[in-house]
Coordinates of N, CA and C in Angstrom, one line a residue:
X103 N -166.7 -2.5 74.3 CA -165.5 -2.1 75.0 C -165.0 -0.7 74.5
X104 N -165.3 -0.5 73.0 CA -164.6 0.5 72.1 C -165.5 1.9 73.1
X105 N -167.0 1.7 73.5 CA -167.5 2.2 73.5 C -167.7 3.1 75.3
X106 N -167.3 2.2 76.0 CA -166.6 2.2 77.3 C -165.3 3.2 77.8
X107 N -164.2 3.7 77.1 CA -163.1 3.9 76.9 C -163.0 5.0 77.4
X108 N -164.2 5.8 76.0 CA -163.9 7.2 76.3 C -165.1 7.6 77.6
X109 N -165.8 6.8 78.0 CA -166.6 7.3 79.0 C -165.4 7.8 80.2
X110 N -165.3 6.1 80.5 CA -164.3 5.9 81.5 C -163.1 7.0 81.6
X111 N -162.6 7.2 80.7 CA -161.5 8.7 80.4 C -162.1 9.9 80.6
X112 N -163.3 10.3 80.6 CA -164.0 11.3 80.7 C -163.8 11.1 82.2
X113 N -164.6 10.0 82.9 CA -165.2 10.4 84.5 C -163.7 10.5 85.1
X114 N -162.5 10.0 84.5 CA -161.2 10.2 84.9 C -160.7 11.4 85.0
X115 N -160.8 11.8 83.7 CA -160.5 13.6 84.0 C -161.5 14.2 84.4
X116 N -162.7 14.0 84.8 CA -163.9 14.8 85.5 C -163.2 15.1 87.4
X117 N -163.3 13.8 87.7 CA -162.9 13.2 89.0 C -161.0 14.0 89.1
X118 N -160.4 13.7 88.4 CA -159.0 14.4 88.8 C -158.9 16.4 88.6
X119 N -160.1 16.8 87.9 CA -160.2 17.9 87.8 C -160.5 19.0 89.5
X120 N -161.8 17.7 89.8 CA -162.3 18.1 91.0 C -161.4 18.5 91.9
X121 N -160.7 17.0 91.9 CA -159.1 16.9 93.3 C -158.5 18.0 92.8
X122 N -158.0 17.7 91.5 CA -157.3 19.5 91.6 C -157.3 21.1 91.8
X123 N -158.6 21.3 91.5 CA -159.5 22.5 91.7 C -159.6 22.4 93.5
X124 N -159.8 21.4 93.7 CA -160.1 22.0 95.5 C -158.6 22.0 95.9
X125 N -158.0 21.3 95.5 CA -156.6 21.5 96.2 C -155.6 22.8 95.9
X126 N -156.3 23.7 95.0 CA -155.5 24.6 94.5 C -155.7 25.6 95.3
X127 N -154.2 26.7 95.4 CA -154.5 27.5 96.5 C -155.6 28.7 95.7
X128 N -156.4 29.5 96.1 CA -157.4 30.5 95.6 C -156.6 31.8 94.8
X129 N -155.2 32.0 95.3 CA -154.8 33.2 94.8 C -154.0 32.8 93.3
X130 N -154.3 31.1 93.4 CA -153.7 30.4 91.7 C -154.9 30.3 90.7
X131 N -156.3 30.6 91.2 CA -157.5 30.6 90.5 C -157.6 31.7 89.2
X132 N -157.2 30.3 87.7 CA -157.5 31.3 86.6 C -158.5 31.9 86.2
X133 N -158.1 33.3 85.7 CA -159.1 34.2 85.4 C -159.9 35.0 86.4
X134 N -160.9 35.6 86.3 CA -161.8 36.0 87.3 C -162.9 35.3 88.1
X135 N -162.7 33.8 88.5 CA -163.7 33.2 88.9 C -163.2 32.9 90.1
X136 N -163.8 32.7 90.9 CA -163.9 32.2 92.5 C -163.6 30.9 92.7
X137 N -163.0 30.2 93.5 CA -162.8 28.9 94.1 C -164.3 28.1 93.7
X138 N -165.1 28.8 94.1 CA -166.1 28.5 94.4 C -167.5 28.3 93.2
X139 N -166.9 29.2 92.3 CA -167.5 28.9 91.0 C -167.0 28.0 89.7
X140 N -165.2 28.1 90.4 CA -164.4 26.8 89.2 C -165.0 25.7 90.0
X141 N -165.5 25.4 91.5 CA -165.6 24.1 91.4 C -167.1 23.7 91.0
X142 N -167.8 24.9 90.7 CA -169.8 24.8 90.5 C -169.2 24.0 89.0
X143 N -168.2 25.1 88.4 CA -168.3 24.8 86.9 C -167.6 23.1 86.4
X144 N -166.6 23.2 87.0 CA -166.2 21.7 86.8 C -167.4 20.8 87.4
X145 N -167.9 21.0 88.1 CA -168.8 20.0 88.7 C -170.5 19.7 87.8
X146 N -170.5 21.1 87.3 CA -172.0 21.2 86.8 C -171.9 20.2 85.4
X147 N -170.4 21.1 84.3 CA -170.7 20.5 83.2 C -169.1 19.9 83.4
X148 N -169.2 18.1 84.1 CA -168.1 17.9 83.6 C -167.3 17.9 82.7
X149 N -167.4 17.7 81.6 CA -166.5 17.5 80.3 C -165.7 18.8 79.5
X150 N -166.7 20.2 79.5 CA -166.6 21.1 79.3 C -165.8 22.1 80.6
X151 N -165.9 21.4 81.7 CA -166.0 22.2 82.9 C -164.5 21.5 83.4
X152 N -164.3 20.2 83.3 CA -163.0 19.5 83.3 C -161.9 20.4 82.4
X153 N -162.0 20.4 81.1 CA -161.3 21.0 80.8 C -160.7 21.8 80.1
X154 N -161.7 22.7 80.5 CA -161.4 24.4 80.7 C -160.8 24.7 82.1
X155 N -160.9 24.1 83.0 CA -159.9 24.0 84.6 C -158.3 23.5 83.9
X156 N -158.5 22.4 83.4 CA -157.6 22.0 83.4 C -156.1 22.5 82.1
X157 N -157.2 23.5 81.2 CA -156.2 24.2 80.0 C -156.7 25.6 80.7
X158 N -156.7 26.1 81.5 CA -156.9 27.2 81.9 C -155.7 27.9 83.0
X159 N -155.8 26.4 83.9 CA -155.0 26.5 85.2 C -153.4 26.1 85.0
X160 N -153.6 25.3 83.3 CA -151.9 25.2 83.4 C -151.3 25.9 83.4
X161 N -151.3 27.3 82.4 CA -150.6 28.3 82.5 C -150.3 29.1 84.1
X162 N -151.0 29.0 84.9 CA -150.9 29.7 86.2 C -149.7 28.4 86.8
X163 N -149.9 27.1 86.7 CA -149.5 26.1 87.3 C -147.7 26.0 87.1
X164 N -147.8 25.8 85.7 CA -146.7 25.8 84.8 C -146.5 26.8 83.8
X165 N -146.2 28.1 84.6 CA -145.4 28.9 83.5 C -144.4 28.5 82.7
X166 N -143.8 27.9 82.8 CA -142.1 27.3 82.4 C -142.9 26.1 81.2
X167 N -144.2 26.2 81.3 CA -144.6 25.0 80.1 C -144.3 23.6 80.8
X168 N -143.4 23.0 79.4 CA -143.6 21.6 80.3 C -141.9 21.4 80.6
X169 N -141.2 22.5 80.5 CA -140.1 22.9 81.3 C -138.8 21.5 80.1
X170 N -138.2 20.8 80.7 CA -136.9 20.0 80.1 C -137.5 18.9 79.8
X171 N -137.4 18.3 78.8 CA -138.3 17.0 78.8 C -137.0 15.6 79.2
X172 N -137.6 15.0 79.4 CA -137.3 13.9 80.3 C -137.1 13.8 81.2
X173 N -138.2 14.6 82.7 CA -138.1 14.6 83.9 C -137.2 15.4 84.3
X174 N -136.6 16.2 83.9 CA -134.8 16.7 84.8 C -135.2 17.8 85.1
X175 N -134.7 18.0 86.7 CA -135.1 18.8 86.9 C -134.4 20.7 87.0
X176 N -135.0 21.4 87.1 CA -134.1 22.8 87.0 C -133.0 22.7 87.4
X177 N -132.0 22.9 87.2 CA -130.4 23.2 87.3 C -130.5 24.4 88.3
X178 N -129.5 24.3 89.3 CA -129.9 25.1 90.3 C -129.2 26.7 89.9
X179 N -129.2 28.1 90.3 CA -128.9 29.1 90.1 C -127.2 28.5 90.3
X180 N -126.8 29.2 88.6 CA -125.3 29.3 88.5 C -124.8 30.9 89.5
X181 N -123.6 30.5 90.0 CA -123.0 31.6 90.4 C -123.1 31.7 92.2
X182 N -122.9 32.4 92.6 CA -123.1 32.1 94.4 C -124.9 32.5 94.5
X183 N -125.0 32.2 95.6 CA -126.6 32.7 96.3 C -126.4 33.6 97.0
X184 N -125.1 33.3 98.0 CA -125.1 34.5 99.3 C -123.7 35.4 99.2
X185 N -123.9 36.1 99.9 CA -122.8 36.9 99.4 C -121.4 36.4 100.0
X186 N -121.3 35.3 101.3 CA -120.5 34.8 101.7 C -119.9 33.7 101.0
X187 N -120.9 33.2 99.4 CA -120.0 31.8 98.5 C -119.5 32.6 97.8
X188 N -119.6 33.9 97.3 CA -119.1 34.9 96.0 C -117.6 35.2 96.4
X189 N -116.9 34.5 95.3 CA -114.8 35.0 96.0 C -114.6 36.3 95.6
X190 N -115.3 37.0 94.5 CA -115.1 38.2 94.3 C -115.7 39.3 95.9
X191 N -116.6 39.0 96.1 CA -117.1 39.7 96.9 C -115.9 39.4 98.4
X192 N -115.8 38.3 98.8 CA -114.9 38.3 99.7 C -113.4 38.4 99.5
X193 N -112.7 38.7 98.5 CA -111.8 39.3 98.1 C -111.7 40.8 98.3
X194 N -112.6 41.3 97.7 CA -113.4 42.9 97.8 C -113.1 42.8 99.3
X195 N -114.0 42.4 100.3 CA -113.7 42.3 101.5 C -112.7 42.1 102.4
X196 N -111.5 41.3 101.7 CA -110.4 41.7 102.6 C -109.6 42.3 102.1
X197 N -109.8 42.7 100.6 CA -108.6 44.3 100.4 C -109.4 45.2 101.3
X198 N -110.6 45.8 101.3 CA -110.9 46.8 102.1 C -110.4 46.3 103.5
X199 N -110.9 45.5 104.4 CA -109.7 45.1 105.4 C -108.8 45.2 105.9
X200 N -108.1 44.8 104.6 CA -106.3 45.4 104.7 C -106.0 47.1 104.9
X201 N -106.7 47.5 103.4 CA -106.3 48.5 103.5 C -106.7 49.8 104.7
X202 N -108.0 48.7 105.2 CA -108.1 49.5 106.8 C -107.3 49.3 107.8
X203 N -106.9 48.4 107.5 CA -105.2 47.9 108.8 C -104.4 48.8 108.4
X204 N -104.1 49.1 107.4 CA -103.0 49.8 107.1 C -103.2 51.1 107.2
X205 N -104.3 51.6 107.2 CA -105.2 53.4 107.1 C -104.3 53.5 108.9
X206 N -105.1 52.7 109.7 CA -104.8 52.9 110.7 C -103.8 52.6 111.4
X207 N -102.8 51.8 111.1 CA -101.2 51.9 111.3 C -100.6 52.9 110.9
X208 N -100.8 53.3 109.8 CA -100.3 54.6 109.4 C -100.5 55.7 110.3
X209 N -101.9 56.1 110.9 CA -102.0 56.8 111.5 C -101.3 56.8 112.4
X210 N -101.1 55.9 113.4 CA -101.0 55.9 114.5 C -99.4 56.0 114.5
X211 N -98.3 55.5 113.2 CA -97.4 55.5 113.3 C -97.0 57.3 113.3
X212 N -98.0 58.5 112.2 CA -98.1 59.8 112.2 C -98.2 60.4 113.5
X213 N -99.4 60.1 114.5 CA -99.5 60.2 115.9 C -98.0 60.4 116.6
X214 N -97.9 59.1 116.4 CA -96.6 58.8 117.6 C -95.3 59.6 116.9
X215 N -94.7 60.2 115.6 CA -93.9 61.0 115.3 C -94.2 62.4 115.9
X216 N -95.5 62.7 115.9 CA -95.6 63.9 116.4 C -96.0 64.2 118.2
X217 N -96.0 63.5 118.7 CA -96.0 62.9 120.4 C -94.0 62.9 120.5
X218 N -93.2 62.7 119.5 CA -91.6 62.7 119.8 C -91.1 64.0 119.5

């Protein structure tokens, strides 16, 4: 059984290497090899070829590492996204506003003194 274990764990990560490599998009392929040659190489020398895919590709996969440990996921961007949740920005936006109502009341109030 002892002797069974690690086979069985090999053809496991041999076999999950495969699925992963074909399902990866090509412009995520680490280093300078081809789609086409990570899957010759995982496929030729499994064990060596397993996982060098698989400690090769993490970094492209998971930059962020292995990110928060216990599953949680990113916290979403503090602060607004658009410029319509930001109150500073739409504050900004209706003083200029205002002070356009008022630019132009003014004027028109200048206008009409010099029309009497």
């Amino acid at each position: 059984m002892a002797r069974i274990v690690p086979i069985v764990l090999a053809v496991a990560v041999w076999i999950f290497a495969i699925i992963d490599c074909a399902r990866t998009d090509r412009a995520l392929m680490p280093g300078k090899l081809s789609k086409g040659a990570w899957m010759a190489l995982v496929i030729v020398l499994p064990v060596i070829g397993s996982f060098l895919w698989l400690w090769l590709s993490w970094n492209t996969k998971h930059p962020d590492g292995f990110g928060e440990l216990g599953g949680t996921r990113r916290q979403p961007p503090k602060g607004p996204v658009a410029p319509d949740d930001d109150p500073e920005f739409l504050a900004r936006l209706d003083a200029e506003n205002r002070f356009h109502e008022w630019e132009r009341k003014r004027r028109e109030e200048e206008e009409g003194e010099e029309e009497a």
